Coordinates of C-alpha atoms and ligand atoms in Angstrom, one line a residue:
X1133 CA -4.5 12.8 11.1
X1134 CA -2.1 11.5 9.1
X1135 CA -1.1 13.8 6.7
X1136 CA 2.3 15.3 8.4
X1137 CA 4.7 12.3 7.6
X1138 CA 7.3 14.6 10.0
X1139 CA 4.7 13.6 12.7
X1140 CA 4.8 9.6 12.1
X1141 CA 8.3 10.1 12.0
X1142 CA 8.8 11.4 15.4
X1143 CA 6.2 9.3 16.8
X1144 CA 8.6 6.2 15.2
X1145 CA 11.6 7.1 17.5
X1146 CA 9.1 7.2 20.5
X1147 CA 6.8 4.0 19.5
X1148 CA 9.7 1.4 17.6
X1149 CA 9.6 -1.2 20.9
X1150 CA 9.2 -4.6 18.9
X1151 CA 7.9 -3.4 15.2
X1152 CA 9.7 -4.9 12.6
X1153 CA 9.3 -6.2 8.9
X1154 CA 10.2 -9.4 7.8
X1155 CA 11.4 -10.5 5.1
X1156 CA 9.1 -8.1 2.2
X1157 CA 11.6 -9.4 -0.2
X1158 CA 10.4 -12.8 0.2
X1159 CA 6.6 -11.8 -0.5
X1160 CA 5.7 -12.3 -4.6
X1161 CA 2.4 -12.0 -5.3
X1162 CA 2.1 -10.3 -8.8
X1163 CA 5.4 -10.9 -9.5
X1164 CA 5.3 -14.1 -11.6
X1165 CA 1.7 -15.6 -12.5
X1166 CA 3.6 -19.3 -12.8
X1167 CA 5.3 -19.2 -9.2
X1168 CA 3.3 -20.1 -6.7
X1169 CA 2.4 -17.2 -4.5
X1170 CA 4.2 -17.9 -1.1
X1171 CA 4.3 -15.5 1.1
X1172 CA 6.4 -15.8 4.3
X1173 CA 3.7 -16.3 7.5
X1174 CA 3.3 -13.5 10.3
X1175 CA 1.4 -14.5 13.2
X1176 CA 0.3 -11.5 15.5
X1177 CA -1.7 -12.2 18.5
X1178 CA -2.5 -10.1 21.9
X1179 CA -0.9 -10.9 25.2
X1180 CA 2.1 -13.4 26.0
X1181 CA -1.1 -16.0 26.5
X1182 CA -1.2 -16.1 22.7
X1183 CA 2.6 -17.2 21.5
X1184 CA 1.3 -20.5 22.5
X1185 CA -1.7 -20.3 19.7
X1186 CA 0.9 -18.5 17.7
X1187 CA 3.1 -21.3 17.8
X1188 CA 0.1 -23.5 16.8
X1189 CA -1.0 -21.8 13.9
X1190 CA 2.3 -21.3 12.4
X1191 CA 2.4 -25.7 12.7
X1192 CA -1.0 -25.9 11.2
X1193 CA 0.7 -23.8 8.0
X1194 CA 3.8 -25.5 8.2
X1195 CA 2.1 -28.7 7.5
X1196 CA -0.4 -27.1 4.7
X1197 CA -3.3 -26.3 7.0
X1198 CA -5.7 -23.2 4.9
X1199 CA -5.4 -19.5 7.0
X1200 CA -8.5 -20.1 8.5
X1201 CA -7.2 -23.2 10.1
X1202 CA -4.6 -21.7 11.6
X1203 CA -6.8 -19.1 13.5
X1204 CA -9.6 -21.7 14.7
X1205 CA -6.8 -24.1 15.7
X1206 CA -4.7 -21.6 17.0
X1207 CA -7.4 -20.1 19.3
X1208 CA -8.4 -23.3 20.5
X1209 CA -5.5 -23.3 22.2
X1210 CA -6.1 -20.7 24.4
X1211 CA -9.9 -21.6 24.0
X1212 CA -8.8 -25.3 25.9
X1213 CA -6.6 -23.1 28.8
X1214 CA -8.6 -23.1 31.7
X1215 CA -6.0 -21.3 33.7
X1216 CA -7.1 -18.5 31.5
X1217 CA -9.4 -16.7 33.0
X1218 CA -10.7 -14.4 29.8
X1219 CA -10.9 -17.0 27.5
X1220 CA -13.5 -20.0 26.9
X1221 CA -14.4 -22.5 30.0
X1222 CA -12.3 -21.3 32.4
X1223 CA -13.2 -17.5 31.7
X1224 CA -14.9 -15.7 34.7
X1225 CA -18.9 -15.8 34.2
X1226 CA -21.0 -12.6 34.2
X1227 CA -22.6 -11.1 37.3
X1228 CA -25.0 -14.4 37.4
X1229 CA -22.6 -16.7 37.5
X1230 CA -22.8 -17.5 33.8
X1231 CA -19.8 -17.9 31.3
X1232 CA -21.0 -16.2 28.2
X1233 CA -18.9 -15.9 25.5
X1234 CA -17.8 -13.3 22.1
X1235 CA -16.2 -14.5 19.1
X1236 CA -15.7 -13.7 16.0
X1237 CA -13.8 -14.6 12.6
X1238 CA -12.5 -12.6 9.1
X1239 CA -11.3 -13.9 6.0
X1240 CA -9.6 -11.5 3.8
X1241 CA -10.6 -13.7 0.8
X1242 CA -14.1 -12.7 -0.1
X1243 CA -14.7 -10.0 2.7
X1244 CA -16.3 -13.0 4.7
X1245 CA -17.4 -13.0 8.7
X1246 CA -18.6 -14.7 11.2
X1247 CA -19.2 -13.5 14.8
X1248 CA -20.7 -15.5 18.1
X1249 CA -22.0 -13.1 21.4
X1250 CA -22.9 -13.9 24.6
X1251 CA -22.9 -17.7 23.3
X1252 CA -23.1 -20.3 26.6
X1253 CA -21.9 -24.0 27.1
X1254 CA -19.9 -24.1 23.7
X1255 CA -16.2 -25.0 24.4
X1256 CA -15.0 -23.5 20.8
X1257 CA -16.7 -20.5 20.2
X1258 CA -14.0 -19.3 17.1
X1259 CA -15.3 -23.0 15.8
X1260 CA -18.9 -21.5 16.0
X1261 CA -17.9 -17.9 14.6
X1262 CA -16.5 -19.8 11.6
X1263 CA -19.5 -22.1 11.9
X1264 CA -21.4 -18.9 11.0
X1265 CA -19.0 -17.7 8.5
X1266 CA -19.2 -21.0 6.5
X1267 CA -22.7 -22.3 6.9
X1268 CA -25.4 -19.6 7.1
X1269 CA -26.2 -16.2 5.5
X1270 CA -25.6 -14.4 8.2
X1271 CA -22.8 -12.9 10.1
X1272 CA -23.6 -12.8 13.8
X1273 CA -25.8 -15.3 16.2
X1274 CA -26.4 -14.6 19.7
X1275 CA -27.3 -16.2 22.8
X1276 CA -29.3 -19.0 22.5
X1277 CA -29.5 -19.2 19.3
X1278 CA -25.9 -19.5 18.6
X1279 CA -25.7 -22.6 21.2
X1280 CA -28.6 -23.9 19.1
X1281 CA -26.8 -23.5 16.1
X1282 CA -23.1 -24.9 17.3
X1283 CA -24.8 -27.6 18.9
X1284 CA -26.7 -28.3 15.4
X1285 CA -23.2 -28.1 13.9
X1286 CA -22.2 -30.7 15.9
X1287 CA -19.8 -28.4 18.1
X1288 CA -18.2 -29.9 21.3
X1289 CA -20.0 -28.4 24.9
X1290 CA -18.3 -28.0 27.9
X1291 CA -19.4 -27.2 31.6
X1292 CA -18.8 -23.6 32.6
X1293 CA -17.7 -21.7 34.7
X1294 CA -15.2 -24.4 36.0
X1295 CA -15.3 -25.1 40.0
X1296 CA -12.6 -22.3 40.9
X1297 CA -14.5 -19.3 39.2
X1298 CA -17.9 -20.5 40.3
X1299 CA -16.1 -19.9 44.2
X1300 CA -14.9 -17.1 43.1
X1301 CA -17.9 -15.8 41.8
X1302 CA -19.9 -16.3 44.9
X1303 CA -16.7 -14.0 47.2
X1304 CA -17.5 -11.2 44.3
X1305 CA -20.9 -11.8 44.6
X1306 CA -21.0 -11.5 48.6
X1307 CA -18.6 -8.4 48.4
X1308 CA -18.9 -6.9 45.1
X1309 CA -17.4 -3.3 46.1
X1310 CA -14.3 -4.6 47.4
X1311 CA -14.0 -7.0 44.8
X1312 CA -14.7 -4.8 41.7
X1313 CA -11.5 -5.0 40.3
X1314 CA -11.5 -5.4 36.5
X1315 CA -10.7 -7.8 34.8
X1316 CA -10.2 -9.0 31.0
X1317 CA -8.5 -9.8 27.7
X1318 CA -9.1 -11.6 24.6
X1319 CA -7.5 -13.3 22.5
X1320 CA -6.9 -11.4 19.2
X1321 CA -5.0 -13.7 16.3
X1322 CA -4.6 -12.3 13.0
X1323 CA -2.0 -13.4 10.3
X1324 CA -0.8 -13.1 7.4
X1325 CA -0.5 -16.2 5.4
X1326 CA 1.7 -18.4 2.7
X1327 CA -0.9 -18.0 0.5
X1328 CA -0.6 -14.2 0.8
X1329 CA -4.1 -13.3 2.1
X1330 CA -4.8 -12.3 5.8
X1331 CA -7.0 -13.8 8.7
X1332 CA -7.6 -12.9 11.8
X1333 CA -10.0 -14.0 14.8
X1334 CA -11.3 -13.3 18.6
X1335 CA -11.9 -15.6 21.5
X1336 CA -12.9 -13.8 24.8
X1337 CA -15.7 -13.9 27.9
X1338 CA -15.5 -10.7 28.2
X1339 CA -15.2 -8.1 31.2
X1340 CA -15.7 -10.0 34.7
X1341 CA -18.6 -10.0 36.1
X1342 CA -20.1 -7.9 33.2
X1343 CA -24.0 -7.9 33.3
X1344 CA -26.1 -11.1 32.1
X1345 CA -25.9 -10.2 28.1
X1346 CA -23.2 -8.1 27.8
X1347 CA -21.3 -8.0 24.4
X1348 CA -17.9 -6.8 24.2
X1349 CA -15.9 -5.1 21.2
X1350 CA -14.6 -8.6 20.1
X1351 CA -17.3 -10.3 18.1
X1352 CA -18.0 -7.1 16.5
X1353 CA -16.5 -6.9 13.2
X1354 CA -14.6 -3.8 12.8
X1355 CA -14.7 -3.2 16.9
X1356 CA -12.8 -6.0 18.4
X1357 CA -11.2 -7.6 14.7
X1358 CA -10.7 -6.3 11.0
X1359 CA -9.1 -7.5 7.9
X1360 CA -8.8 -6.1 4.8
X1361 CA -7.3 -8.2 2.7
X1362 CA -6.0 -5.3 0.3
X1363 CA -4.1 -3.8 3.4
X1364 CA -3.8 -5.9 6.2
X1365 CA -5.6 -6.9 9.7
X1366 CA -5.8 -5.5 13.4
X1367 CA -7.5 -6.9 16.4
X1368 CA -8.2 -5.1 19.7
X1369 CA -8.2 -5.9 23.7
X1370 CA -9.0 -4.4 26.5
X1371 CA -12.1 -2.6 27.7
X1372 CA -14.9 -3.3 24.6
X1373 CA -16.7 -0.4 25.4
X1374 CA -14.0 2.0 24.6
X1375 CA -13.1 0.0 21.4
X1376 CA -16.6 -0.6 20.2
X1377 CA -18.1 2.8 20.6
X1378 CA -14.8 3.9 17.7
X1379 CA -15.0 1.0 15.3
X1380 CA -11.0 0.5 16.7
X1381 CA -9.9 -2.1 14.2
X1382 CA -11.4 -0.7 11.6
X1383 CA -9.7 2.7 12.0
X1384 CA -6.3 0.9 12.4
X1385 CA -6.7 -0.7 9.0
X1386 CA -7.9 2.1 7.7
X1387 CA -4.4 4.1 8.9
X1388 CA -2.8 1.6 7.3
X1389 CA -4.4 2.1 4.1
X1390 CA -3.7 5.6 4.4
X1391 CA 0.0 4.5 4.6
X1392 CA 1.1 4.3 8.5
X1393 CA 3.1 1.4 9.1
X1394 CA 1.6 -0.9 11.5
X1395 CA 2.5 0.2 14.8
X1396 CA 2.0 3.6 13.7
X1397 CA -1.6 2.8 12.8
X1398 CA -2.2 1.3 16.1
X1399 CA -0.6 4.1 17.8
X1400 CA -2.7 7.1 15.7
X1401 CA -5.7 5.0 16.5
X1402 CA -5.2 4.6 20.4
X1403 CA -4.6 8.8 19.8
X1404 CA -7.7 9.4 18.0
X1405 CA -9.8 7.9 20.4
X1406 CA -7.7 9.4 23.5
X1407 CA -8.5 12.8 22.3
X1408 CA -12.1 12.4 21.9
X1409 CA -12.8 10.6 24.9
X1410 CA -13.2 11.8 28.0
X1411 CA -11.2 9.0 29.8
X1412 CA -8.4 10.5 28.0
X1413 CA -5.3 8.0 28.8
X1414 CA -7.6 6.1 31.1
X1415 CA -9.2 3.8 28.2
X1416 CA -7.5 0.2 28.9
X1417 CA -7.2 -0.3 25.1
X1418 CA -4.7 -2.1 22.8
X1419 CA -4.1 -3.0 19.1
X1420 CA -2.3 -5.6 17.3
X1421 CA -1.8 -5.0 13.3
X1422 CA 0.2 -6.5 9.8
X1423 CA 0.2 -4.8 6.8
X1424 CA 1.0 -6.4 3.6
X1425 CA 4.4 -6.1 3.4
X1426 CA 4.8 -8.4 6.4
X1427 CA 5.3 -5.6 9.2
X1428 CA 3.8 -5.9 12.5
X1429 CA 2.7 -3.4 15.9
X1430 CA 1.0 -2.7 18.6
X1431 CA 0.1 0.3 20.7
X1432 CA -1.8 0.6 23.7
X1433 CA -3.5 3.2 25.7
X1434 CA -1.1 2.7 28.8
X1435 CA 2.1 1.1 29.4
X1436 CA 2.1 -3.1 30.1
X1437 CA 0.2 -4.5 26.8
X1438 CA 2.7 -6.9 25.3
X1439 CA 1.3 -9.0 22.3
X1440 CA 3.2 -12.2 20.8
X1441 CA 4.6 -12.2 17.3
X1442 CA 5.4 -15.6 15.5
X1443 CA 7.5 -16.3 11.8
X1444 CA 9.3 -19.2 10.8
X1445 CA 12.5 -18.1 12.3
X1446 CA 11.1 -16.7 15.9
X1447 CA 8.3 -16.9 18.2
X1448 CA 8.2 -14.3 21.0
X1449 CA 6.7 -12.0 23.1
X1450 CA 7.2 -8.5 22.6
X1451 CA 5.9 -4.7 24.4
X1452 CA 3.9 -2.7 22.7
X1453 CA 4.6 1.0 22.0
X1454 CA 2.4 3.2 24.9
X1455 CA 0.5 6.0 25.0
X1456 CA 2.1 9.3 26.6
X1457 CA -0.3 12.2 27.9
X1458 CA 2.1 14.1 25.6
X1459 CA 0.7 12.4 22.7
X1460 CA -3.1 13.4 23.0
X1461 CA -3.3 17.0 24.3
X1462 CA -6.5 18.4 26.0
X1463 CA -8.8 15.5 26.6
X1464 CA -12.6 15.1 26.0
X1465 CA -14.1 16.2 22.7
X1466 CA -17.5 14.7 23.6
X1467 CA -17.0 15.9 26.8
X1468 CA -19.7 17.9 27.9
Ligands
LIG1621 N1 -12.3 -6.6 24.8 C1 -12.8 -7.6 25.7 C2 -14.2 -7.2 26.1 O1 -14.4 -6.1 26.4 C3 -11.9 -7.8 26.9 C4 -10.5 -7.6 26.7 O2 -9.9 -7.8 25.7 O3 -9.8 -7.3 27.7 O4 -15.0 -8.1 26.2

């Protein structure tokens, strides 16, 4: 919990690998109703795969672009990498052989959300989570009823899974024990932007191989991505199941809101689930998070998640703070 501030600040000396504030001084919302309220950007995003949608969402700001832009054009990036192999047309299809994709988007402004699962064919799916946000009632379209509804948008298709994947599908599908191996990520982009409010969004196709309708953690709002625009925004990777199953972006804004700085929140949240679970340290998850003051951190359940942090005076790649077997104690409160 995080009532014992001597606890956060023990935890600080152990978990301070790439957390940092920038620039607070420069944020002035409230301060002066006739100054424009610019706020100096922070771009957080999950593996060294994202620096490159970092770097083009900070562009789309530079040159005026809204928040939202910045995290469908930003994704798209590593949406329109099809050496990536967790992310849109080139990610690896389900046990059938079919590329189904999650996505989802948040706009602090307004408490707005829009969320795609398990959508096919569609080579943005962020576009059609925004799509969603923007242009129905609703919050989340699945299936084929999100491809109906992109297409009806007018949303680009593409062919999927691309030649490489489909041969290696049919190896896993020919030798599926010795091929089990897992693999996934997602690309998590949140930010805070000049006007002062934050974003955030999800692009993924999920766990390998998964089974045909499968939804991960990352089109679920407060699984995969949250934002709060009174505190700040987190987004997740790693195995959905083990962030859905906790609401794991919601509870990282919520530390936040109950005053840990980002990578603590991250950190007490990768905890809280570690001592409940019965996989203990074994839960392949990570969090990215900003708070309002411009700080930024991740923490993961094991060592080797790194996430990519862009301002306007640096872009780069950075390791996030682990999780120690020291940290969570005897495993397994639902254990039975
Ligand atoms: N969270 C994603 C999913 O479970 C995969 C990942 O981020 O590694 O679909």
């Amino acid at each position: 919990m995080l009532t014992n501030r001597r606890s956060f600040l023990k935890q600080s000396t152990v978990i301070t690998v790439g957390t940092a504030a920038v620039g607070p001084s420069k944020l002035s919302i409230g301060e002066n109703k006739k100054m424009p309220k610019v706020v100096e950007p922070v771009i957080v995003s999950t593996w060294p795969f994202g620096k490159a949608s970092n770097d083009e969402a900070l562009r789309i700001l530079t040159m005026g672009g809204s928040g939202l832009d910045a995290i469908e054009k930003g994704i798209w990036i590593t949406e329109n990498d099809l050496g990536n192999g967790s992310v849109g047309a080139g990610g690896i299809p389900n046990a059938e052989g079919v590329v189904q994709l999650d996505a989802c988007i948040m706009s602090g402004p307004g408490h707005r959300a829009g969320s795609v699962a398990a959508i096919e064919g569609v080579r943005h799916p962020i576009s059609a989570a925004r799509k969603v946000m923007e242009k129905t009632k609703h919050v989340m379209l699945v299936g084929t009823g999100a491809k109906a509804f992109a297409l009806k948008e007018g949303l680009e298709t593409a062919q999927m899974p691309i030649e490489s994947r489909r041969q290696e599908w049919l190896k896993w599908k020919s030798n599926q024990e010795k091929n089990a191996a897992k693999n996934h990520d997602t690309i998590a982009l949140i930010l805070l932007a000049p006007d002062g409010h934050f974003y955030g969004g999800c692009s993924t196709s999920g766990w390998a191989y998964k089974l045909n309708g499968r939804v991960g953690d990352s089109p679920i709002i407060g699984g995969g991505l949250y934002v709060d625009d009174d505190v700040g925004a987190a987004g997740a990777t790693g195995l959905g199941e083990n962030v859905m199953r906790y609401c794991g972006s919601f509870q990282v804004v919520s530390f936040m809101q109950r005053g840990a700085s980002p990578v603590e929140a991250c950190m007490e949240t990768v905890k809280a689930i570690a001592r409940k679970d019965p996989k203990g340290a074994d839960l392949s998850i990570n969090f990215i998070a900003v708070d309002k003051q411009g700080r930024y951190g991740a923490a993961g359940s094991a060592e080797g998640f790194s996430y990519s942090v862009t301002t306007t005076t640096f872009s780069k790649v950075l390791s996030a703070a682990a999780l120690s077997s020291k940290d969570i104690g005897p495993v397994g409160g639902n254990r039975n």
